[in-house]
XYZ file of C-alpha atoms in Angstrom:
377
model
C 20.502 -16.740 56.255
C 18.393 -19.488 54.796
C 18.153 -20.808 51.269
C 15.078 -22.022 49.441
C 15.377 -25.164 47.370
C 12.730 -26.757 45.127
C 10.904 -29.656 46.647
C 12.253 -32.779 44.903
C 8.908 -34.469 45.472
C 7.029 -31.830 43.483
C 6.997 -32.253 39.671
C 8.375 -29.383 37.622
C 5.695 -27.145 36.055
C 4.848 -28.011 32.468
C 5.182 -25.351 29.767
C 2.334 -26.271 27.442
C 3.829 -24.255 24.612
C 6.749 -26.671 24.634
C 4.293 -29.453 23.874
C 3.054 -27.745 20.716
C 4.851 -28.637 17.479
C 6.523 -25.872 15.488
C 3.922 -26.178 12.744
C 1.123 -25.210 15.158
C 3.055 -22.239 16.514
C 3.693 -21.058 12.952
C -0.043 -21.218 12.280
C -0.575 -18.923 15.258
C 2.170 -16.528 14.160
C 0.747 -16.399 10.641
C -2.643 -15.448 12.082
C -0.969 -12.646 14.041
C 0.779 -11.289 10.942
C 1.488 -7.809 12.317
C 5.236 -7.247 12.288
C 5.285 -5.343 15.597
C 3.420 -8.108 17.422
C 5.723 -10.678 15.843
C 8.681 -8.624 17.054
C 7.371 -8.871 20.600
C 6.866 -12.616 20.180
C 10.421 -12.853 18.938
C 11.859 -11.742 22.297
C 9.742 -14.129 24.393
C 12.010 -17.148 23.986
C 14.754 -18.583 21.850
C 12.260 -20.933 20.253
C 9.948 -18.082 19.249
C 12.989 -16.153 18.029
C 13.867 -18.998 15.680
C 10.292 -19.476 14.429
C 9.236 -15.886 13.726
C 11.540 -15.524 10.668
C 9.663 -18.459 9.097
C 6.301 -16.641 9.103
C 4.698 -16.530 5.636
C 1.958 -13.937 6.206
C 3.294 -10.522 7.278
C 1.573 -7.157 7.697
C 3.619 -3.965 8.095
C 1.638 -0.955 9.307
C 3.699 2.192 8.875
C 3.154 4.693 11.683
C 4.406 7.776 9.905
C 5.929 8.929 6.650
C 9.013 11.104 7.016
C 10.212 13.363 4.223
C 13.781 14.162 3.348
C 12.978 17.787 4.186
C 13.488 16.758 7.779
C 16.985 15.436 7.030
C 18.385 18.873 6.287
C 16.343 20.815 8.855
C 17.159 21.495 12.476
C 15.682 19.332 15.219
C 12.843 21.614 16.260
C 9.146 21.125 16.782
C 8.447 22.663 13.383
C 10.423 19.863 11.735
C 7.905 17.281 12.860
C 5.038 19.296 11.430
C 6.621 18.965 7.977
C 6.795 15.167 8.126
C 3.384 14.802 6.501
C 2.784 17.700 4.111
C 1.138 18.217 0.740
C 0.583 15.296 -1.587
C 3.013 16.208 -4.339
C 5.753 17.979 -2.388
C 6.201 14.772 -0.441
C 5.174 12.156 -2.981
C 8.547 11.629 -4.645
C 10.315 11.671 -1.306
C 7.903 9.150 0.158
C 9.664 6.993 2.698
C 8.751 4.454 5.311
C 9.382 5.045 8.978
C 7.978 4.788 12.452
C 8.127 1.054 13.037
C 8.695 1.299 16.768
C 11.044 -1.101 18.490
C 8.981 -2.323 21.472
C 11.913 -3.744 23.404
C 15.611 -3.083 23.125
C 16.225 -6.777 22.456
C 14.146 -6.515 19.285
C 17.097 -4.774 17.664
C 18.773 -8.151 17.315
C 15.858 -9.326 15.202
C 15.867 -6.210 13.035
C 19.479 -6.775 12.056
C 22.889 -5.170 12.662
C 22.468 -1.714 14.127
C 25.691 -0.076 13.051
C 25.000 -0.692 9.366
C 21.672 1.168 9.329
C 23.073 4.671 9.082
C 25.525 3.844 6.301
C 22.846 2.043 4.288
C 20.502 4.999 4.699
C 23.020 7.583 3.588
C 24.494 5.547 0.750
C 21.424 4.244 -1.014
C 17.828 5.386 -1.055
C 16.806 2.403 -3.156
C 18.265 -0.091 -0.716
C 16.887 1.365 2.489
C 14.020 3.646 1.406
C 14.487 5.605 4.583
C 15.054 9.259 5.400
C 14.684 10.570 8.916
C 15.209 13.824 10.731
C 18.325 14.503 12.779
C 18.901 12.588 15.959
C 21.292 9.685 15.438
C 22.203 7.511 18.383
C 25.599 6.094 19.173
C 24.500 2.772 17.759
C 23.849 4.309 14.335
C 20.056 4.183 14.540
C 17.904 7.198 13.748
C 15.848 8.411 16.682
C 13.034 10.881 17.363
C 12.478 11.354 21.065
C 13.391 7.780 21.924
C 11.430 6.246 19.036
C 13.581 4.316 16.588
C 12.566 4.327 12.923
C 13.148 1.404 10.605
C 12.087 1.065 6.991
C 10.018 -1.978 5.984
C 13.031 -3.116 3.946
C 15.095 -3.315 7.110
C 12.388 -4.857 9.264
C 11.566 -7.562 6.719
C 15.166 -8.478 6.010
C 15.233 -11.247 8.619
C 12.013 -12.897 7.443
C 13.056 -15.793 5.247
C 9.832 -17.255 3.861
C 7.302 -14.473 3.321
C 4.617 -15.429 0.823
C 1.906 -12.859 1.515
C 3.000 -9.327 2.348
C 0.784 -6.339 3.056
C 2.188 -2.867 3.741
C -0.174 -0.173 4.967
C 0.684 3.528 4.851
C -0.945 5.877 7.377
C -2.825 7.808 4.683
C -3.181 8.195 0.935
C -0.858 10.547 -0.951
C -3.559 12.491 -2.784
C -5.011 15.491 -1.021
C -8.677 15.826 -1.984
C -11.467 18.076 -0.762
C -13.886 16.894 1.878
C -16.762 14.940 0.403
C -14.905 14.041 -2.799
C -14.566 10.334 -3.592
C -11.343 9.140 -5.220
C -10.123 5.552 -5.115
C -7.686 3.687 -7.320
C -6.271 0.215 -7.731
C -3.210 -0.558 -9.847
C -1.564 -3.841 -10.845
C 2.126 -3.777 -11.700
C 4.715 -6.134 -13.105
C 7.904 -4.438 -14.219
C 5.629 -1.554 -15.185
C 1.906 -0.794 -15.098
C -0.374 -3.662 -16.129
C -3.658 -1.892 -15.435
C -5.222 0.746 -13.226
C -8.847 1.403 -12.277
C -10.062 4.675 -10.787
C -13.489 5.467 -9.363
C -14.381 8.978 -8.322
C -17.255 11.317 -7.589
C -17.543 15.036 -6.926
C -19.606 14.259 -3.815
C -21.253 11.344 -2.039
C -24.722 11.642 -0.508
C -25.504 8.883 1.975
C -29.084 9.776 2.893
C -30.903 8.976 -0.291
C -31.619 11.272 -3.200
C -31.471 15.004 -2.680
C -34.421 16.894 -4.231
C -32.039 18.682 -6.608
C -31.109 15.325 -8.124
C -34.542 14.375 -9.280
C -35.172 10.656 -9.342
C -33.057 7.724 -10.364
C -30.100 8.010 -12.683
C -31.893 9.839 -15.418
C -32.590 8.780 -18.999
C -29.536 10.407 -20.517
C -28.559 7.467 -22.736
C -25.189 7.400 -20.990
C -24.002 10.553 -22.755
C -21.749 13.099 -21.109
C -23.493 16.500 -20.934
C -21.926 19.495 -22.665
C -21.370 21.196 -19.312
C -18.897 18.442 -18.395
C -16.439 19.949 -20.874
C -17.107 23.606 -20.095
C -17.254 23.661 -16.285
C -13.936 21.915 -15.659
C -15.401 18.459 -15.101
C -13.184 16.761 -17.693
C -10.091 18.643 -16.522
C -10.714 17.510 -12.950
C -10.967 13.854 -14.048
C -7.698 14.146 -15.948
C -6.044 15.504 -12.800
C -7.474 12.602 -10.784
C -6.121 10.137 -13.328
C -2.615 11.582 -13.524
C -2.410 11.971 -9.744
C -3.443 8.354 -9.168
C -0.914 7.082 -11.719
C 1.884 9.115 -10.123
C 0.990 7.823 -6.650
C 0.883 4.228 -7.910
C 4.184 4.465 -9.770
C 5.901 6.078 -6.763
C 4.780 3.213 -4.531
C 5.938 0.665 -7.091
C 9.379 2.263 -7.288
C 9.879 2.012 -3.526
C 8.996 -1.698 -3.445
C 12.010 -2.786 -5.511
C 14.382 -3.680 -2.649
C 11.713 -5.686 -0.822
C 10.853 -7.669 -3.952
C 14.524 -8.323 -4.651
C 15.138 -9.547 -1.092
C 12.162 -11.921 -0.879
C 12.060 -14.462 -3.679
C 9.301 -16.487 -1.939
C 6.643 -13.781 -2.317
C 3.358 -14.865 -3.903
C 1.428 -11.671 -3.251
C 2.325 -8.109 -2.333
C -0.194 -5.368 -1.508
C 0.711 -1.770 -0.691
C -2.291 0.182 0.528
C -3.132 2.952 2.981
C -5.315 3.307 6.045
C -7.702 5.613 4.155
C -8.373 2.994 1.492
C -7.574 5.582 -1.154
C -5.192 3.532 -3.246
C -4.153 -0.098 -3.544
C -1.138 -1.421 -5.464
C -1.165 -5.184 -6.073
C 1.381 -7.636 -7.452
C 0.905 -11.387 -7.868
C 3.642 -13.997 -8.165
C 4.012 -13.713 -11.943
C 4.203 -9.917 -11.747
C 6.765 -10.073 -8.955
C 8.925 -12.441 -10.979
C 8.590 -10.230 -14.045
C 10.000 -7.288 -12.083
C 12.971 -9.391 -10.933
C 13.956 -10.523 -14.426
C 12.935 -7.529 -16.542
C 14.731 -4.203 -16.112
C 12.651 -1.543 -14.436
C 12.118 1.663 -16.383
C 12.343 4.319 -13.720
C 12.873 8.032 -13.285
C 15.615 8.423 -10.692
C 14.915 12.136 -10.411
C 11.284 11.699 -9.420
C 11.714 8.328 -7.689
C 8.924 6.577 -9.550
C 8.428 3.907 -12.165
C 7.823 5.230 -15.657
C 4.544 4.105 -17.163
C 4.139 3.400 -20.894
C 1.746 5.083 -23.305
C -1.781 4.361 -22.127
C -5.240 3.750 -23.490
C -8.065 4.829 -21.207
C -11.782 4.266 -21.178
C -14.019 6.613 -19.226
C -17.602 6.206 -18.045
C -19.549 9.045 -16.455
C -22.913 9.617 -14.824
C -24.108 13.023 -13.530
C -25.918 11.194 -10.721
C -25.628 7.539 -9.866
C -27.963 6.030 -7.296
C -26.638 2.803 -5.761
C -28.898 0.043 -4.442
C -28.180 0.957 -0.794
C -29.443 4.515 -1.306
C -26.019 6.152 -1.660
C -25.916 8.711 -4.462
C -22.713 9.621 -6.315
C -22.715 13.041 -7.937
C -20.459 13.205 -10.984
C -19.665 9.484 -10.767
C -16.670 8.530 -12.904
C -14.922 5.280 -13.737
C -11.595 5.172 -15.598
C -9.999 1.938 -16.842
C -6.359 2.202 -17.913
C -4.129 -0.230 -19.790
C -0.877 0.134 -21.742
C -1.443 0.968 -25.405
C 0.682 -1.990 -26.507
C -1.844 -4.452 -25.162
C -3.950 -5.814 -27.984
C -7.335 -4.131 -28.259
C -8.684 -7.276 -29.915
C -8.711 -8.974 -26.513
C -11.558 -6.629 -25.599
C -10.473 -6.860 -21.975
C -12.058 -3.584 -20.920
C -15.517 -4.718 -22.036
C -15.262 -7.501 -19.470
C -16.490 -5.616 -16.416
C -15.479 -8.269 -13.893
C -11.955 -6.932 -13.348
C -13.394 -3.428 -12.959
C -16.113 -4.257 -10.446
C -13.810 -6.560 -8.478
C -11.249 -3.796 -8.043
C -13.200 -2.112 -5.248
C -15.099 -3.029 -2.123
C -18.796 -2.331 -1.903
C -20.609 -0.163 -2.638
C -18.024 1.060 -5.145
C -17.749 -2.304 -6.865
C -21.446 -1.999 -7.686
C -20.887 1.580 -8.850
C -18.209 0.362 -11.278
C -20.513 -2.365 -12.550
C -23.277 0.185 -13.180
C -21.014 2.741 -14.830
C -19.419 0.297 -17.275
C -22.867 -0.273 -18.817
C -23.029 3.339 -19.907
C -21.534 4.934 -23.010
C -17.755 4.526 -23.254
C -15.392 7.414 -24.017
C -11.810 6.724 -25.128
C -8.716 8.725 -24.230
C -5.002 8.304 -24.821
C -2.029 9.428 -22.775
C 1.661 9.244 -23.602
C 4.263 8.181 -21.078
């Protein structure tokens, strides 16, 4: 039996990563951002394991949303089909799950395993996690070998997050095919403002003959049929639905905001681009120091009495040829905000709320006649 020894005359191979300073590696990790990829980096070496928790820019893409219906149901194939059901039956039980552990060693990075089950069962607000049956010996919830962690748990070992983005797999609001509905909401301890843009249908191939030409010379007035054919009722439903979705998301962010005092920006969106909830540093700090008014029964933040401004166009032709039928813009602010500031008349915050071409649509709609509405909390 022979043994192989390294040739003492040959220099040892150089690991070029060892020559890079920590600051450069952190730049790379911040460009990566995605929490799953960072988890894989974390198990590469002890050095990477020590650097990953210092990342400032983190993106959490949630693979699936699991309802608490699955907690009390048997572990059958039909259980999984109920994990993503109707928008309102699931909305108040919205939870985060499906962040897959790529390697078993990643569990060390995600935190103590045996505490996960107790945290989940004892406090929804602290873990924001419900899963279906299937609990391993180590106390982690499991579906067919896939371990589910809430963003609260996954982010707990990041120490210096400044910019956090969480992306749900889809928006909460079920809408018919062809209908446009997008919202953006800014929150502090409660709603600061919300902007909604919607349309009954979107035509991408120019103007249909039934539309006539252009946007029409209607002086920005809403036609009488808007009130009689259910048009106004539909817009009210859109508005309430968007506010409920936004306030439910805000409610579930509390433990993350409490755990991460370094946050400068937090965005909770969805892969469909249906809704975006944003919080800047001042708003995050406001939530930490000011008590949150919340409905524990519905698991959402209560919003105050609201003033709303609505703009409507039967047909709105955008510069790129897209036509919005029944185009609607709704700007929402708490009633207590001073009307003398005339903030709604400044269209910049409305048009900047959405990506193109819907930012342009908002800019065009706000030039039309304004209609005022009020809504209590």
